[in-house]
Tab-separated table of N, CA and C in Angstrom:
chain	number	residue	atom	x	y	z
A	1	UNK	N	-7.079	5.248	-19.033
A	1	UNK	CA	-5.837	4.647	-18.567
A	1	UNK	C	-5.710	4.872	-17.061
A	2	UNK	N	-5.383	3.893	-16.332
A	2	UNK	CA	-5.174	3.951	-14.827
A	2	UNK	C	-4.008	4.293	-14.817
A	3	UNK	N	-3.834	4.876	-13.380
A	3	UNK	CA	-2.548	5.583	-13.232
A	3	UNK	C	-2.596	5.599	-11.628
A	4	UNK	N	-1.172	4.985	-10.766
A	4	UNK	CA	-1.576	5.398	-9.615
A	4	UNK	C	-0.033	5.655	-9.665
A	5	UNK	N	0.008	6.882	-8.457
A	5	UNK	CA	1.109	7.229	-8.097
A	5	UNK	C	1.337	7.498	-6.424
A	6	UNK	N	2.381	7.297	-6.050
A	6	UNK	CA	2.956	6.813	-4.794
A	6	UNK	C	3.684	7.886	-3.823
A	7	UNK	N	3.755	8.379	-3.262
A	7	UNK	CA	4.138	9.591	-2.439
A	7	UNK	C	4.609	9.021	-0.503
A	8	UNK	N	5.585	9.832	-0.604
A	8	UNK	CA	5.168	9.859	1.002
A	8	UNK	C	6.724	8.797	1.722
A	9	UNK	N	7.101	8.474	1.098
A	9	UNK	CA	8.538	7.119	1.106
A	9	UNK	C	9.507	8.360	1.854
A	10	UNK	N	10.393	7.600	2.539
A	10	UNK	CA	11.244	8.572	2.857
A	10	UNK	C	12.452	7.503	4.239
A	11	UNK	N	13.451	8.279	4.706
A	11	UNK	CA	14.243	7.655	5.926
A	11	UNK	C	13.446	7.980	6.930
A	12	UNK	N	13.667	7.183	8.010
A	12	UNK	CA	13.080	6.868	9.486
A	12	UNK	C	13.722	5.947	10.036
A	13	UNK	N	13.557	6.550	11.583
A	13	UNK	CA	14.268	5.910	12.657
A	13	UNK	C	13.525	4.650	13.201
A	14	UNK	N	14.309	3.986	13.708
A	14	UNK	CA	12.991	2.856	13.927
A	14	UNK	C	12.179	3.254	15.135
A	15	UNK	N	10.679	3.084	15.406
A	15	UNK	CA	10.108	3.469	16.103
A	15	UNK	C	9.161	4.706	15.840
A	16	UNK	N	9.491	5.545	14.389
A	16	UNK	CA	8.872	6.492	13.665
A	16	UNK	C	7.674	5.954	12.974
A	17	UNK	N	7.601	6.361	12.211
A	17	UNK	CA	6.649	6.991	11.422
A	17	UNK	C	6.495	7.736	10.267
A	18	UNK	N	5.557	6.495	9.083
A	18	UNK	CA	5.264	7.453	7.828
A	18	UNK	C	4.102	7.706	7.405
A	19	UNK	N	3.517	8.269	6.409
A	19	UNK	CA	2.933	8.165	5.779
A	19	UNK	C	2.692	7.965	4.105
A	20	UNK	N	2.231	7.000	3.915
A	20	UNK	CA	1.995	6.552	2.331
A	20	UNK	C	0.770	7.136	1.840
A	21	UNK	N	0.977	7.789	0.353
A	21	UNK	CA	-0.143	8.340	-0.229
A	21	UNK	C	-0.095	7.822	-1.445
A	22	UNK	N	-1.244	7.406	-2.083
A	22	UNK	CA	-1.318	6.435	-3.535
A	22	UNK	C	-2.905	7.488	-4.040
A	23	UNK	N	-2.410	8.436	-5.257
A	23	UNK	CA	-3.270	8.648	-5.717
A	23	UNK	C	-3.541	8.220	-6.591
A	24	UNK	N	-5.066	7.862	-7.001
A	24	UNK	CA	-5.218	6.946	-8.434
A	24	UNK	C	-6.456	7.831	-9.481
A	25	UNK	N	-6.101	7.241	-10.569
A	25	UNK	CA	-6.765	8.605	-11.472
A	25	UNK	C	-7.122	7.089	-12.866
A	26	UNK	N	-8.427	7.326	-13.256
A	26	UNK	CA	-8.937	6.469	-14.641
A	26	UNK	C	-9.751	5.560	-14.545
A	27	UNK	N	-9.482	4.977	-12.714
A	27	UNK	CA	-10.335	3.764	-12.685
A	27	UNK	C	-11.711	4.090	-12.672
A	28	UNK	N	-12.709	3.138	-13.257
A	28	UNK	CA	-14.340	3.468	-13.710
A	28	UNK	C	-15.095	2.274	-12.446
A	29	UNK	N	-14.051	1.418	-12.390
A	29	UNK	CA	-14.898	0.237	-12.118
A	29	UNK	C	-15.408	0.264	-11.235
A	30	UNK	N	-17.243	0.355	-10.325
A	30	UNK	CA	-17.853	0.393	-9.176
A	30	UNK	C	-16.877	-0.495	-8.266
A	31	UNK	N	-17.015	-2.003	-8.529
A	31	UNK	CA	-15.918	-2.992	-7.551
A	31	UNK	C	-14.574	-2.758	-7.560
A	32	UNK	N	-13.781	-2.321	-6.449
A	32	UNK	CA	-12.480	-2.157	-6.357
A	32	UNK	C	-11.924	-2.776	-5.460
A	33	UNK	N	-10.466	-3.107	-5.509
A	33	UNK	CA	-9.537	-2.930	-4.092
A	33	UNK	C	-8.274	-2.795	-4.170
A	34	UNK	N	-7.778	-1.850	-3.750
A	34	UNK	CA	-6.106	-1.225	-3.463
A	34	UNK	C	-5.462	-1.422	-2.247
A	35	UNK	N	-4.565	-1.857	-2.419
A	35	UNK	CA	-3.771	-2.149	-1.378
A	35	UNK	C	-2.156	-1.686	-1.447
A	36	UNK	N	-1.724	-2.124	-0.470
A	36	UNK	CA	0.028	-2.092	-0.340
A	36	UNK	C	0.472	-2.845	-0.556
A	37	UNK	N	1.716	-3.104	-1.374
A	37	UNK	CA	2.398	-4.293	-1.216
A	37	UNK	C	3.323	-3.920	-1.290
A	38	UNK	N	5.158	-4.241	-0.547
A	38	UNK	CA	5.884	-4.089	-0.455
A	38	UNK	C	7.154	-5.238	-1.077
A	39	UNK	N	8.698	-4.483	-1.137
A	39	UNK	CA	9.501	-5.675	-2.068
A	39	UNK	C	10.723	-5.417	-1.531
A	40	UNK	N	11.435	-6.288	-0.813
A	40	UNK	CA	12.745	-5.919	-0.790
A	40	UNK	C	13.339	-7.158	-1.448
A	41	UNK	N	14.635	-6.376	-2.495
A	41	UNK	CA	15.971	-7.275	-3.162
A	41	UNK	C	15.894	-8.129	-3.086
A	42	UNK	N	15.544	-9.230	-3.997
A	42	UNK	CA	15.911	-10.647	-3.463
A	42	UNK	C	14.449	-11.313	-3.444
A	43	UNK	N	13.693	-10.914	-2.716
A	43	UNK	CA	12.537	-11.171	-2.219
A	43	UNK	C	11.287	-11.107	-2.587
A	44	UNK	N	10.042	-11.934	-2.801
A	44	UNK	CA	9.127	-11.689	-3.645
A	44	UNK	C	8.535	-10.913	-2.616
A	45	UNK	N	7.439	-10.001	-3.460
A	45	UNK	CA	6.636	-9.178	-3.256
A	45	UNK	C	5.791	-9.912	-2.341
A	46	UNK	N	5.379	-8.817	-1.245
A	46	UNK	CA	4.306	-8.877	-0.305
A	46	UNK	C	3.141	-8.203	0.414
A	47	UNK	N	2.135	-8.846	0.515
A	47	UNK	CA	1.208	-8.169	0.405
A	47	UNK	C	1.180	-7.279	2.155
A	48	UNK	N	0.892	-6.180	1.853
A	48	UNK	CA	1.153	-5.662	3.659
A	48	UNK	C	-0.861	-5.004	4.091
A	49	UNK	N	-1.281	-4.200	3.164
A	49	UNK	CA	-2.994	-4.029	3.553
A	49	UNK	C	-3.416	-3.482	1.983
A	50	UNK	N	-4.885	-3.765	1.996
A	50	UNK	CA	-5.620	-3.887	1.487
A	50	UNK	C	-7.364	-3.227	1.680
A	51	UNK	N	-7.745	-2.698	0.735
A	51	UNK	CA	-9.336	-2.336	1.270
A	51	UNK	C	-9.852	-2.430	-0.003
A	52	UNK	N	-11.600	-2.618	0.028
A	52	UNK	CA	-12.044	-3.413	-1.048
A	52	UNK	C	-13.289	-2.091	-0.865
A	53	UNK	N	-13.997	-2.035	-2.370
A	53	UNK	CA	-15.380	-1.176	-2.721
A	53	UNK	C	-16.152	-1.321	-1.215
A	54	UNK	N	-16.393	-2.588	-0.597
A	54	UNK	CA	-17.509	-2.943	0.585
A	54	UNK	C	-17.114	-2.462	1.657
A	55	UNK	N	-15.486	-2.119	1.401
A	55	UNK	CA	-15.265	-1.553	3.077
A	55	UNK	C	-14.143	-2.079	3.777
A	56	UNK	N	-13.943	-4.118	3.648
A	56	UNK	CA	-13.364	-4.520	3.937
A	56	UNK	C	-11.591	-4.410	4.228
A	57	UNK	N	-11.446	-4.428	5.059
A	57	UNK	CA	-9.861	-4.193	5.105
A	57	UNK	C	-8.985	-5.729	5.525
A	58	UNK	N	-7.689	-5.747	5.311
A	58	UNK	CA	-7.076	-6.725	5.491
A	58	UNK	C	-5.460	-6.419	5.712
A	59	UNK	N	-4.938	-7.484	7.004
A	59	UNK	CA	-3.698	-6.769	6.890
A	59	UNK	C	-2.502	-7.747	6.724
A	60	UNK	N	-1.414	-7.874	7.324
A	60	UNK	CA	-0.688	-9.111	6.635
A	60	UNK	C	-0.565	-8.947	8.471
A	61	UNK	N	-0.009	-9.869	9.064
A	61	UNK	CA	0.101	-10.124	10.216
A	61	UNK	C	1.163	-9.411	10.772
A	62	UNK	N	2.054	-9.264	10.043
A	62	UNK	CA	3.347	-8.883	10.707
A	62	UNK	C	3.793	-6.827	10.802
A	63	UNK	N	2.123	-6.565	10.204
A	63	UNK	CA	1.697	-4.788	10.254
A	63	UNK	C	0.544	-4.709	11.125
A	64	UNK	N	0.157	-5.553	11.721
A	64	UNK	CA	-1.518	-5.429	12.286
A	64	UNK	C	-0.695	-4.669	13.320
A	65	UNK	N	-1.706	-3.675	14.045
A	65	UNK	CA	-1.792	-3.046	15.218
A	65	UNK	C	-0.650	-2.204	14.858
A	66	UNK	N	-0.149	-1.578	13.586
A	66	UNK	CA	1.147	-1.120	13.534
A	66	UNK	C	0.240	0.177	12.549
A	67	UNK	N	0.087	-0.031	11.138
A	67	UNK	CA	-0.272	0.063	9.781
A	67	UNK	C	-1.633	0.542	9.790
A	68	UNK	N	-2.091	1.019	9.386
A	68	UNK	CA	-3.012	2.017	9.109
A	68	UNK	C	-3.693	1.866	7.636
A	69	UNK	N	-4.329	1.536	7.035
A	69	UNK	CA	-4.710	1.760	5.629
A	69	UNK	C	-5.867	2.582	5.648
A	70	UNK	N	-6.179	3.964	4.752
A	70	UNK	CA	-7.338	4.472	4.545
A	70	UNK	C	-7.335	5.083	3.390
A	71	UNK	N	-8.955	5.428	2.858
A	71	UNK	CA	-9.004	5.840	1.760
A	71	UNK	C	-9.996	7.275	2.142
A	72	UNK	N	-9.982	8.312	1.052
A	72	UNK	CA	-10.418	8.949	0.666
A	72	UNK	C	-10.953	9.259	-0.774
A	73	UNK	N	-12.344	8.351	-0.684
A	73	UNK	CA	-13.111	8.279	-2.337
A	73	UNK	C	-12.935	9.600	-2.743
A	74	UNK	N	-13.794	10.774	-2.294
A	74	UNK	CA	-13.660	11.960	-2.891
A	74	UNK	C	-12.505	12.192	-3.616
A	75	UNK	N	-11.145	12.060	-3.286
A	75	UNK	CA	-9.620	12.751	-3.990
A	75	UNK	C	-9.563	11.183	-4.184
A	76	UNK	N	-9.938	10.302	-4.266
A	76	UNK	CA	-9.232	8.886	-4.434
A	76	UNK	C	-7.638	8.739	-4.207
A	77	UNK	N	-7.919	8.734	-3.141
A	77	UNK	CA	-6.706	8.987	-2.017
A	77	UNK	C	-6.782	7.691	-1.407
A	78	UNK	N	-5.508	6.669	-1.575
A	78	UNK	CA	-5.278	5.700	-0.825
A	78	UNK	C	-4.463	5.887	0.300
A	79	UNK	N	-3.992	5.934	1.238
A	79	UNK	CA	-3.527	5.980	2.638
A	79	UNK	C	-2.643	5.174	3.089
A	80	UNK	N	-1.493	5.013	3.605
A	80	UNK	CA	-0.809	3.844	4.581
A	80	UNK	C	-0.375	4.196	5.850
A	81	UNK	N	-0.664	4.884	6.995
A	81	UNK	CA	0.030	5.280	8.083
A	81	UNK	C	1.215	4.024	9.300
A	82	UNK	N	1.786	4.394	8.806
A	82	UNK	CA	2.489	3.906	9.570
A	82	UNK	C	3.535	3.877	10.827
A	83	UNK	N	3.429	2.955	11.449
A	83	UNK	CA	3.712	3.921	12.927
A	83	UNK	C	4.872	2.426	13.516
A	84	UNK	N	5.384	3.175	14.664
A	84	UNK	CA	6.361	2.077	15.317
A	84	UNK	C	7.386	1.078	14.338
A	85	UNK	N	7.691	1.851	13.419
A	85	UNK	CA	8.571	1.308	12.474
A	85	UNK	C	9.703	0.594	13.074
A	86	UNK	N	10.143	-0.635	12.219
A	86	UNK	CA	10.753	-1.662	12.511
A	86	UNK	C	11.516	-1.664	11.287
A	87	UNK	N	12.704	-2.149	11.386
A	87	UNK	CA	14.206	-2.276	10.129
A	87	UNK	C	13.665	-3.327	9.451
A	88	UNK	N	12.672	-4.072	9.410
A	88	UNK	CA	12.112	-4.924	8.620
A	88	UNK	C	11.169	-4.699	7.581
A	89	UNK	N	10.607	-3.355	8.209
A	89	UNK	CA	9.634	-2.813	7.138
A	89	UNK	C	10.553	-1.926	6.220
A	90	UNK	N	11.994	-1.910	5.874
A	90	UNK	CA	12.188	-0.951	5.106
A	90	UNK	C	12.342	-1.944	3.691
A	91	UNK	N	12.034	-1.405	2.626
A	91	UNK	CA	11.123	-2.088	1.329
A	91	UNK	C	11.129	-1.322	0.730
A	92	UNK	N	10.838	-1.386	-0.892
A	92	UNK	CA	10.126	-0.418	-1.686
A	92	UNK	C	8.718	-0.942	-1.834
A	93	UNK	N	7.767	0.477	-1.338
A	93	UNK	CA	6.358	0.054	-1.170
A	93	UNK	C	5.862	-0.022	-2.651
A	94	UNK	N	4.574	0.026	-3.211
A	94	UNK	CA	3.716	-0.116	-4.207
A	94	UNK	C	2.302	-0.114	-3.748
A	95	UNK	N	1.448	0.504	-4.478
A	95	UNK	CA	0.336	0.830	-4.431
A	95	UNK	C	-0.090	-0.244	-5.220
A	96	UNK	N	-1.298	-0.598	-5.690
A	96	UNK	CA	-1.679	-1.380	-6.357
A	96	UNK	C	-3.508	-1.622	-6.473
A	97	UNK	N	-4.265	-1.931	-7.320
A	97	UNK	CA	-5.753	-1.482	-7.577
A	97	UNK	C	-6.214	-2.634	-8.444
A	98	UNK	N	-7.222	-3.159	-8.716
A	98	UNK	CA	-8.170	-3.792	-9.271
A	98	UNK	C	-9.286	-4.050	-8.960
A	99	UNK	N	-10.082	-4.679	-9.657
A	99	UNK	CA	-11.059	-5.296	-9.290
A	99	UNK	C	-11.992	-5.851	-7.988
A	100	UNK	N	-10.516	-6.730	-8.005
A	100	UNK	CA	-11.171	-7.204	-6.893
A	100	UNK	C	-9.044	-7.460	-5.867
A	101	UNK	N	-9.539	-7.773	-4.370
A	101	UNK	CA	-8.103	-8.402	-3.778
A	101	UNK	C	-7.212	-9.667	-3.907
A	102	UNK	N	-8.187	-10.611	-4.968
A	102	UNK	CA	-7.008	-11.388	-5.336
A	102	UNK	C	-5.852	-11.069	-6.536
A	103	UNK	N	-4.530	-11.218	-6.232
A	103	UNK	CA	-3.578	-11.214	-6.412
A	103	UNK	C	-3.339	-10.483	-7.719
A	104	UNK	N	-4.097	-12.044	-8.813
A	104	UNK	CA	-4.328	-11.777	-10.151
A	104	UNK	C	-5.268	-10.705	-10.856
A	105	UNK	N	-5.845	-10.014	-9.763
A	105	UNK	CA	-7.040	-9.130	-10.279
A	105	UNK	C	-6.107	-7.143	-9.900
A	106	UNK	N	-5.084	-7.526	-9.270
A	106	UNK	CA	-4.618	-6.605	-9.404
A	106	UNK	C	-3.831	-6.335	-10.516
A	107	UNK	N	-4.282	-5.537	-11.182
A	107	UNK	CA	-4.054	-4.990	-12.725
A	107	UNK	C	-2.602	-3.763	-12.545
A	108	UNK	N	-3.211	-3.094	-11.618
A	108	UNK	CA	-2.715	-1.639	-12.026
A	108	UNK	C	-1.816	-1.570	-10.920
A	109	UNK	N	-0.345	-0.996	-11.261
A	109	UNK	CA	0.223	-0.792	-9.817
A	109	UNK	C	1.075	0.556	-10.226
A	110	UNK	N	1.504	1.509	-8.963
A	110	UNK	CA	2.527	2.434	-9.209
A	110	UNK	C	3.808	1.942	-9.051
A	111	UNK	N	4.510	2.975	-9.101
A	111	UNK	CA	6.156	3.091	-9.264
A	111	UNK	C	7.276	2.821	-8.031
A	112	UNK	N	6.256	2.955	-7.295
A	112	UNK	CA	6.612	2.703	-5.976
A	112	UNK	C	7.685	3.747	-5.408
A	113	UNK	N	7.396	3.822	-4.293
A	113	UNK	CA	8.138	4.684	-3.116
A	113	UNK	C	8.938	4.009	-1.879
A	114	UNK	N	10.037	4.324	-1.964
A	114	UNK	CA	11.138	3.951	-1.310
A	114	UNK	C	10.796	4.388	0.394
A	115	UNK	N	10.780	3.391	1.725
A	115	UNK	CA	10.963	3.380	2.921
A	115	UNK	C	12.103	2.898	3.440
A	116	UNK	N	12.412	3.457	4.153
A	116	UNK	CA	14.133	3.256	4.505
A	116	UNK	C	14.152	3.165	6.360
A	117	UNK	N	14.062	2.167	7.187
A	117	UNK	CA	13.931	2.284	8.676
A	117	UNK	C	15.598	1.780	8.983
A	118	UNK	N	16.178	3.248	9.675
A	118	UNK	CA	17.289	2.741	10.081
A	118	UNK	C	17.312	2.946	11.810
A	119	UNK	N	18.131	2.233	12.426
A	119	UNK	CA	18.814	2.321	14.159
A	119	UNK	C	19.651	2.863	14.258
């Protein structure tokens, strides 16, 4: 059974800084990719970064040069650093894992962790 869980959510000023931790525990499958995706009220879910088994990373445009994604295979430790926070990024994040990075291949997601950017 996959299991990922979400850490690291918290208040910030805008212009701060967090860090997101997604540990994941069950998955077998050699091909992977986990990413972030974030949700505020109202609003469908969005994809913010992503990294795949090959390496590949991907970000949504409106986190590039901001956002940080890394992993640590050993602890299967997914990563989100985030920096220069903006009142737009506050969301409830989600971790999320499958196969592969399209949409539908993400199977498994956590519970998500609450980011809060206030002025």
């Amino acid at each position: 059974q996959v299991q990922l869980v979400e850490s690291g959510g918290g208040s910030v000023q805008a212009g701060g800084s967090l860090r997101l931790s997604c540990v994941a525990s069950g998955y077998t499958g050699s091909r992977y990719c986990m990413g972030w995706f974030r949700q505020v009220p109202g609003k469908e879910r969005e994809g913010v970064a992503a990294v795949d088994s090959d390496g590949s990373v991907s970000y949504a445009d409106s986190v590039k040069g901001r956002f940080t994604i890394s992993q640590d295979n050993a602890k299967k430790l997914l990563y989100l650093q985030m920096n220069s926070l903006k009142l737009e990024d506050t969301a409830m994040y989600y971790c999320a894992a499958g196969p592969s990075c399209y949409y539908s291949d993400l199977n498994y997601w956590g519970q998500g962790t609450q980011v809060t950017v206030s002025s």
